[in-house]
mmCIF file of C-alpha atoms in Angstrom:
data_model
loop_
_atom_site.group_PDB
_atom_site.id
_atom_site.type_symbol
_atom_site.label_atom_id
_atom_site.label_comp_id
_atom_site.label_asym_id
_atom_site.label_seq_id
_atom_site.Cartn_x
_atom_site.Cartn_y
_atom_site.Cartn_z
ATOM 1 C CA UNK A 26 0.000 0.000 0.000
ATOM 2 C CA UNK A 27 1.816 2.930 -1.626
ATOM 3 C CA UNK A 28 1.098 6.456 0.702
ATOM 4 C CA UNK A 29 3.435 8.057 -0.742
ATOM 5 C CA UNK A 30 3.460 8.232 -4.674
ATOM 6 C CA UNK A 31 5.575 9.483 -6.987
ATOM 7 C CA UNK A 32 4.085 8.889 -10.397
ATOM 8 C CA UNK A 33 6.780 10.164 -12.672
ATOM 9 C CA UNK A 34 9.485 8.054 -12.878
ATOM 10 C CA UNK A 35 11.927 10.405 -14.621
ATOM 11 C CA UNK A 36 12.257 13.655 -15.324
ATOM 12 C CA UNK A 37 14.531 15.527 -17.963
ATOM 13 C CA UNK A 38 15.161 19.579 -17.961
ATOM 14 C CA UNK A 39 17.238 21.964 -19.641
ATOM 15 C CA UNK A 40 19.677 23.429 -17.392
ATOM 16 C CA UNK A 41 18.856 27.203 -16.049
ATOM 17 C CA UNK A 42 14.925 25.899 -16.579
ATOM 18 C CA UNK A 43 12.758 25.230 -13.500
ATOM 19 C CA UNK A 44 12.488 21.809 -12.311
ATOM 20 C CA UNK A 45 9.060 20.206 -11.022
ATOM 21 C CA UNK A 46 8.842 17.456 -9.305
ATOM 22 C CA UNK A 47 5.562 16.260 -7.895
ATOM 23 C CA UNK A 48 4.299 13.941 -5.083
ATOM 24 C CA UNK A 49 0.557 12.718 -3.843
ATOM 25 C CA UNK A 50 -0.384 11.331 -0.511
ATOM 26 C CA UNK A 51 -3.027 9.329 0.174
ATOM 27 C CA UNK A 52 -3.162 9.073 4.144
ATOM 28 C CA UNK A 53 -5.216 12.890 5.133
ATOM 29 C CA UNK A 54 -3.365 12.779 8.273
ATOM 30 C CA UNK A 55 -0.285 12.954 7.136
ATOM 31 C CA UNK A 56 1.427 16.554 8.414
ATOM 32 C CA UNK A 57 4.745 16.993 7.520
ATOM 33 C CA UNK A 58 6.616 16.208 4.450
ATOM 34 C CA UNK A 59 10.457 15.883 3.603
ATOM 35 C CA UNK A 60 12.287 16.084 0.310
ATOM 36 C CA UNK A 61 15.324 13.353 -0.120
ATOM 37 C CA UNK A 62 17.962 14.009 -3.269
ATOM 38 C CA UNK A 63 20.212 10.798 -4.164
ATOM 39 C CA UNK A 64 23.366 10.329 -6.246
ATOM 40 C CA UNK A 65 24.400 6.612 -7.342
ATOM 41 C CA UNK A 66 26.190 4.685 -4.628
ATOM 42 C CA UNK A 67 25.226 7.398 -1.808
ATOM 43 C CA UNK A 68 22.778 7.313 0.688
ATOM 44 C CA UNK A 69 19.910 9.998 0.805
ATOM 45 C CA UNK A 70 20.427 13.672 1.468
ATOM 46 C CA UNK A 71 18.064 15.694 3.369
ATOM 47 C CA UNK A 72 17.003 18.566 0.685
ATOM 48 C CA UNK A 73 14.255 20.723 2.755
ATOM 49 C CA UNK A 74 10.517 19.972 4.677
ATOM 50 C CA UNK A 75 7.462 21.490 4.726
ATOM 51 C CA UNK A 76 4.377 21.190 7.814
ATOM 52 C CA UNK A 77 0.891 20.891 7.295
ATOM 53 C CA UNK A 78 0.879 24.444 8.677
ATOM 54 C CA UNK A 79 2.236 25.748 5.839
ATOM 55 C CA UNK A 80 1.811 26.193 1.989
ATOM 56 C CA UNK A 81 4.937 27.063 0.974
ATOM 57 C CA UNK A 82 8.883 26.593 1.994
ATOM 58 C CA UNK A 83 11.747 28.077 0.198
ATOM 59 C CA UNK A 84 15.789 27.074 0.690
ATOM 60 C CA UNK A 85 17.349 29.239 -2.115
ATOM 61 C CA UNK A 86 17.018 27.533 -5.325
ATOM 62 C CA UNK A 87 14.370 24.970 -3.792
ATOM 63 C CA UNK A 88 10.799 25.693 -2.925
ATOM 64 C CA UNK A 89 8.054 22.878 -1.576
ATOM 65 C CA UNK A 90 4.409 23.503 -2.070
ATOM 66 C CA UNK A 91 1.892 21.757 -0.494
ATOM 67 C CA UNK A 92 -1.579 21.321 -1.664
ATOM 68 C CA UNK A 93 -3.801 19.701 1.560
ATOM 69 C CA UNK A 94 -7.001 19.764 -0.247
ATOM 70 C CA UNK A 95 -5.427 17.814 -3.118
ATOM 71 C CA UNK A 96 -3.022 16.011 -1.649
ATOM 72 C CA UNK A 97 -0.312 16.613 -3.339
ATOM 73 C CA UNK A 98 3.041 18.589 -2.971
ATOM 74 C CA UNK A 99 5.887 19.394 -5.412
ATOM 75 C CA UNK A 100 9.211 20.524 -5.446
ATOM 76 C CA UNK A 101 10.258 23.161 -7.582
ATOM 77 C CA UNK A 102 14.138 23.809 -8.449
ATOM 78 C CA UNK A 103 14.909 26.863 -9.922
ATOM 79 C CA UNK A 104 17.511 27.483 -11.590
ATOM 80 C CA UNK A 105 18.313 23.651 -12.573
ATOM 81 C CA UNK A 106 22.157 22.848 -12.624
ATOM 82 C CA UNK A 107 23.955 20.019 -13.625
ATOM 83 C CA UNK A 108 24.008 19.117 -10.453
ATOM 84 C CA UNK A 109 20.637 18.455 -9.404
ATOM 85 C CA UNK A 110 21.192 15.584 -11.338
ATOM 86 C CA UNK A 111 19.644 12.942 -9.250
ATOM 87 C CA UNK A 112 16.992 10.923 -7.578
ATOM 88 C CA UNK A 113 14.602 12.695 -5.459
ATOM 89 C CA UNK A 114 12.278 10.878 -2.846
ATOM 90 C CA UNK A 115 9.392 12.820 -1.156
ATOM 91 C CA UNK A 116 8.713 10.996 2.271
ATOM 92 C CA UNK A 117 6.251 11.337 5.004
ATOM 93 C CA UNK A 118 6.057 9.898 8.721
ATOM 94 C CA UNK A 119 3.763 7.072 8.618
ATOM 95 C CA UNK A 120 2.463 7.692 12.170
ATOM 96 C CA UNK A 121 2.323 11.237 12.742
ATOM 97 C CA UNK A 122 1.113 11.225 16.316
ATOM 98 C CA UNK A 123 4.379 9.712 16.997
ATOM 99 C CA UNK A 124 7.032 11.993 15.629
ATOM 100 C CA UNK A 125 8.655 11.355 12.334
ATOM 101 C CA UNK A 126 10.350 8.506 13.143
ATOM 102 C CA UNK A 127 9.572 6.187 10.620
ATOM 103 C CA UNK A 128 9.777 7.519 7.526
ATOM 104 C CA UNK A 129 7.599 6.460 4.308
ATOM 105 C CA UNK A 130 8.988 6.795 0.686
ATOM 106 C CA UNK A 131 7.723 7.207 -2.468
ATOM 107 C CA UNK A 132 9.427 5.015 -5.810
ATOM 108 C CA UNK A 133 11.447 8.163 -6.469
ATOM 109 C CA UNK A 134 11.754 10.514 -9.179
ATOM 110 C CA UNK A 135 15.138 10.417 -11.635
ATOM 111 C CA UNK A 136 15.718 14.268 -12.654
ATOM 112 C CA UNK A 137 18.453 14.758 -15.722
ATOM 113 C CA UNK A 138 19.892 18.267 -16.073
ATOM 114 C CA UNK A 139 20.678 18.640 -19.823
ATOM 115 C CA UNK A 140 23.171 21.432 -20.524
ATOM 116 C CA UNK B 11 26.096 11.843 3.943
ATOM 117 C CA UNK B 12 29.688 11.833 5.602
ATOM 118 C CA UNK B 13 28.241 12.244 9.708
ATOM 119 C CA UNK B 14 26.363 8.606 9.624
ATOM 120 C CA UNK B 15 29.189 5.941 8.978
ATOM 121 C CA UNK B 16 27.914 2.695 7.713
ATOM 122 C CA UNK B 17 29.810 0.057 6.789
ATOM 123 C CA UNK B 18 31.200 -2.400 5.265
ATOM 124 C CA UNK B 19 29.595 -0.726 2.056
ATOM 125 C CA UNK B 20 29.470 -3.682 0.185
ATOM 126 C CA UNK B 21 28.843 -7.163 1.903
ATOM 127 C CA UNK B 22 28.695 -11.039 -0.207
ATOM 128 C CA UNK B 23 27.266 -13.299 1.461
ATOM 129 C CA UNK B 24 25.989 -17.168 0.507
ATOM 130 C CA UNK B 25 22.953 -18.200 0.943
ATOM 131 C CA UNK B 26 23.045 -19.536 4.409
ATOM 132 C CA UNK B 27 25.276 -17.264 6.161
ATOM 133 C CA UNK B 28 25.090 -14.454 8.679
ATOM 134 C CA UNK B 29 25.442 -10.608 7.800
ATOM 135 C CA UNK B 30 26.188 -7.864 10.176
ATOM 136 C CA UNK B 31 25.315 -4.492 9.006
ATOM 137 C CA UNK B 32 27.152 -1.735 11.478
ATOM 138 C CA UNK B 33 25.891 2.111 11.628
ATOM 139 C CA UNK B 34 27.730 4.784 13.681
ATOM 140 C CA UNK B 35 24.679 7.644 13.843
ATOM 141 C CA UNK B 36 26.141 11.230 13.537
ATOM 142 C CA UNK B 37 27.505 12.474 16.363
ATOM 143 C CA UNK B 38 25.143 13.797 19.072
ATOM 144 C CA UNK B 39 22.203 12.097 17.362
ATOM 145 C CA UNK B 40 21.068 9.329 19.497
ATOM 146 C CA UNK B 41 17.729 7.853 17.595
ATOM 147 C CA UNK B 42 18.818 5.381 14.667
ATOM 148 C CA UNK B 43 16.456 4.176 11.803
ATOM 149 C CA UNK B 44 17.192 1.132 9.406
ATOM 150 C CA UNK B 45 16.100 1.314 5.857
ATOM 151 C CA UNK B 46 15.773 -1.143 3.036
ATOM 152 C CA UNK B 47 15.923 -0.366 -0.630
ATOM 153 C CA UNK B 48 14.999 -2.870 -3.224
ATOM 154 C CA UNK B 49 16.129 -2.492 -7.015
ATOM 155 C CA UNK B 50 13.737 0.526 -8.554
ATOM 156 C CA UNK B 51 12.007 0.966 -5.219
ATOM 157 C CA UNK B 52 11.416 3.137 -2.246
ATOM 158 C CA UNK B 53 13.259 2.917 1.036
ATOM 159 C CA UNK B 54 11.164 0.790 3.446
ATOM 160 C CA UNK B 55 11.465 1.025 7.327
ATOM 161 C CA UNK B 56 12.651 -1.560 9.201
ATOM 162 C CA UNK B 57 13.340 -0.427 12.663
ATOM 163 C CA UNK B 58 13.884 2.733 14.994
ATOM 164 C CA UNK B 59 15.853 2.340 17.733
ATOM 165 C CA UNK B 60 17.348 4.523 20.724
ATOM 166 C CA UNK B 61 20.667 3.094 22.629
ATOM 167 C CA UNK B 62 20.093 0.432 23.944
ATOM 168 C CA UNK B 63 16.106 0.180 22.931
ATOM 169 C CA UNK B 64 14.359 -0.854 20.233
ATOM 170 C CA UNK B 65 11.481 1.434 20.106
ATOM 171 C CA UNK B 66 9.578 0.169 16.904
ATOM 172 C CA UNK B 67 10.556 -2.952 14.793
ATOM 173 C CA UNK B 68 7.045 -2.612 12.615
ATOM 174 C CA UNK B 69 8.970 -2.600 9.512
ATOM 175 C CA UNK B 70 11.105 -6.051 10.428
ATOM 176 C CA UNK B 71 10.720 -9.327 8.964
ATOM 177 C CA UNK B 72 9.513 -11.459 11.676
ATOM 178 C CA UNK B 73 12.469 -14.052 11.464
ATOM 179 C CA UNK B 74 15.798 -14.044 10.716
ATOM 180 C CA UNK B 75 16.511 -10.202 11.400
ATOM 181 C CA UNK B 76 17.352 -8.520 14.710
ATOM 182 C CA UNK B 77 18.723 -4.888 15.442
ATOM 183 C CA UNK B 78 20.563 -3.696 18.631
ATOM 184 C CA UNK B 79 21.770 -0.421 19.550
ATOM 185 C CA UNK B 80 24.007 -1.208 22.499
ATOM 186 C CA UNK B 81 25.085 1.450 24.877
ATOM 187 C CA UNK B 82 28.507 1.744 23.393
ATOM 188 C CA UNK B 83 29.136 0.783 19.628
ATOM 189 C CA UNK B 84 27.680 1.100 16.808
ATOM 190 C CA UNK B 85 24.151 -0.312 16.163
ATOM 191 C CA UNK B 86 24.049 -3.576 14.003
ATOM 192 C CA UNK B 87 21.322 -4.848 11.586
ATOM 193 C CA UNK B 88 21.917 -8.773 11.841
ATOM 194 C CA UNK B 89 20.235 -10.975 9.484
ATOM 195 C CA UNK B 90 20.610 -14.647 9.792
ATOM 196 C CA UNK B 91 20.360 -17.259 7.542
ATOM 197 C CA UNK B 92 20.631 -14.938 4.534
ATOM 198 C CA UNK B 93 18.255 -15.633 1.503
ATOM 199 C CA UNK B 94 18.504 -14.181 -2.237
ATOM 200 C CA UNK B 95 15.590 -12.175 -1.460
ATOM 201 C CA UNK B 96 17.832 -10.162 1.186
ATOM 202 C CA UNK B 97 19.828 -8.538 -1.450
ATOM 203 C CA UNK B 98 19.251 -5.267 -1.113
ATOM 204 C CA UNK B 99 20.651 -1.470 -0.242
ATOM 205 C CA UNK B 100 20.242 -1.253 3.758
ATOM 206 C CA UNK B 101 20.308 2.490 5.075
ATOM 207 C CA UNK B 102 20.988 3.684 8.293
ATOM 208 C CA UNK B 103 19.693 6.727 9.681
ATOM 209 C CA UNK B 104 19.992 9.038 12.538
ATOM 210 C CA UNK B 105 18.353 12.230 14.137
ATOM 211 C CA UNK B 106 18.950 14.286 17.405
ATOM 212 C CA UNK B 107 15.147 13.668 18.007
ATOM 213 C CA UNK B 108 11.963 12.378 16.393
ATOM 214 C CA UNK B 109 11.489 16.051 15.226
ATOM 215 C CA UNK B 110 14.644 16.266 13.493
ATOM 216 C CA UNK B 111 15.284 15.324 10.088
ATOM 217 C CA UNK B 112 16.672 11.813 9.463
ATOM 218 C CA UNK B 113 20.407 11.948 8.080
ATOM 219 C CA UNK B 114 21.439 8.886 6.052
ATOM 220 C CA UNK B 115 24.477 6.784 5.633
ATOM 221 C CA UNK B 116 25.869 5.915 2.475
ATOM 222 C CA UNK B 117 24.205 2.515 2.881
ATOM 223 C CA UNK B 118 25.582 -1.270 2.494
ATOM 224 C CA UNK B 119 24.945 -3.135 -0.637
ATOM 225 C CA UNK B 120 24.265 -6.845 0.351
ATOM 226 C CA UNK B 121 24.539 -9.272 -2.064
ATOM 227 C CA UNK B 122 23.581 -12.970 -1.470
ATOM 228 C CA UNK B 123 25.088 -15.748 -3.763
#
């Protein structure tokens, strides 16, 4: 039972272009809401968060928007480097009452930056 | 990636035989999470733990796997017995608290012959 889903495999954008990457949850309870990036061979890296109180969380080139009504949140890059090159997880604590201890995934979403 | 040490970062086992999975958490962080990645999948939770607790196994195959978190030493994902199914990416996590972020390790890439 997927919660988290991430329904575009891949992803390819021109570099300097904005990047979207999008996410839907099915679990209404869900509150909080983390962005992983992953190179080959390297564990996750934490890339920014966003609570249910919110609509909207920037970190420089990186901005999360969350829809509650829909579900669904995305993750904008702007401007897209060669770097950002990657696999990006969105992830969500499966029990929020208890903290965000355990953490569930979505299948991931493989961005290409094409210079 | 470089504060949660995992290791060794690639492990062969045959089918039969033990593996023991070791994760230093970053330092100061004393809550650590195990993950398991299967080929063109998300990570899946396996187990939280605090030293020397295990505070939720949820995500743990009922046999055959066992975590501990000791008071000093790294904690250590143990699976017994290994199948072919166990082949996997296992990640280790760790947080200051359950309101932190998670940080990952680099992960250990088992592979069962």
């Amino acid at each position: 039972d997927q919660q988290v889903k991430q329904n575009s495999p891949s992803l390819s954008v021109q570099e300097g272009r904005i990047s979207i990457l999008n996410c839907d949850y099915t679990n209404s309870m869900f509150d909080y809401f983390l962005w992983y990036k992953k190179y080959p061979a390297e564990g996750p890296t934490f890339l920014i968060s966003i609570s249910s109180i919110k609509d909207k969380n920037e970190d420089g080139r990186f901005t999360v928007f969350l829809n509650k009504s829909a579900k669904h949140l995305s993750l904008h890059i702007v401007p897209s480097q060669p770097g950002d090159s990657a696999v990006y997880f969105c992830a969500a604590p499966q029990d929020p009452n208890f903290g965000n201890e355990k953490l569930t995934f979505g299948t991931g979403t493989r961005l290409t930056i094409i210079p | 990636n470089a504060g949660v040490m995992q290791n060794p970062r690639h492990l062969v086992r045959r089918r039969g035989q033990e593996a023991r999975l070791r994760c230093s958490p970053m330092k100061g962080h004393s809550h650590v999470y195990w993950y398991r990645q299967l080929p063109e999948e998300g990570l899946k939770f396996m187990v939280y733990l605090q030293k020397e607790n295990i505070i939720d196994e949820s995500g743990m195959p009922k046999e055959r796997f066992s975590a501990e978190f000791p008071k000093e030493g790294p904690s250590i994902l143990r699976i017994q017995q290994v199948v072919r199914g166990d082949s996997a990416a296992y990640f280790c996590a760790s947080s200051a608290s359950t309101s932190q972020p998670q940080h990952f390790g680099d992960g250990t890439r088992l592979s069962i012959l």
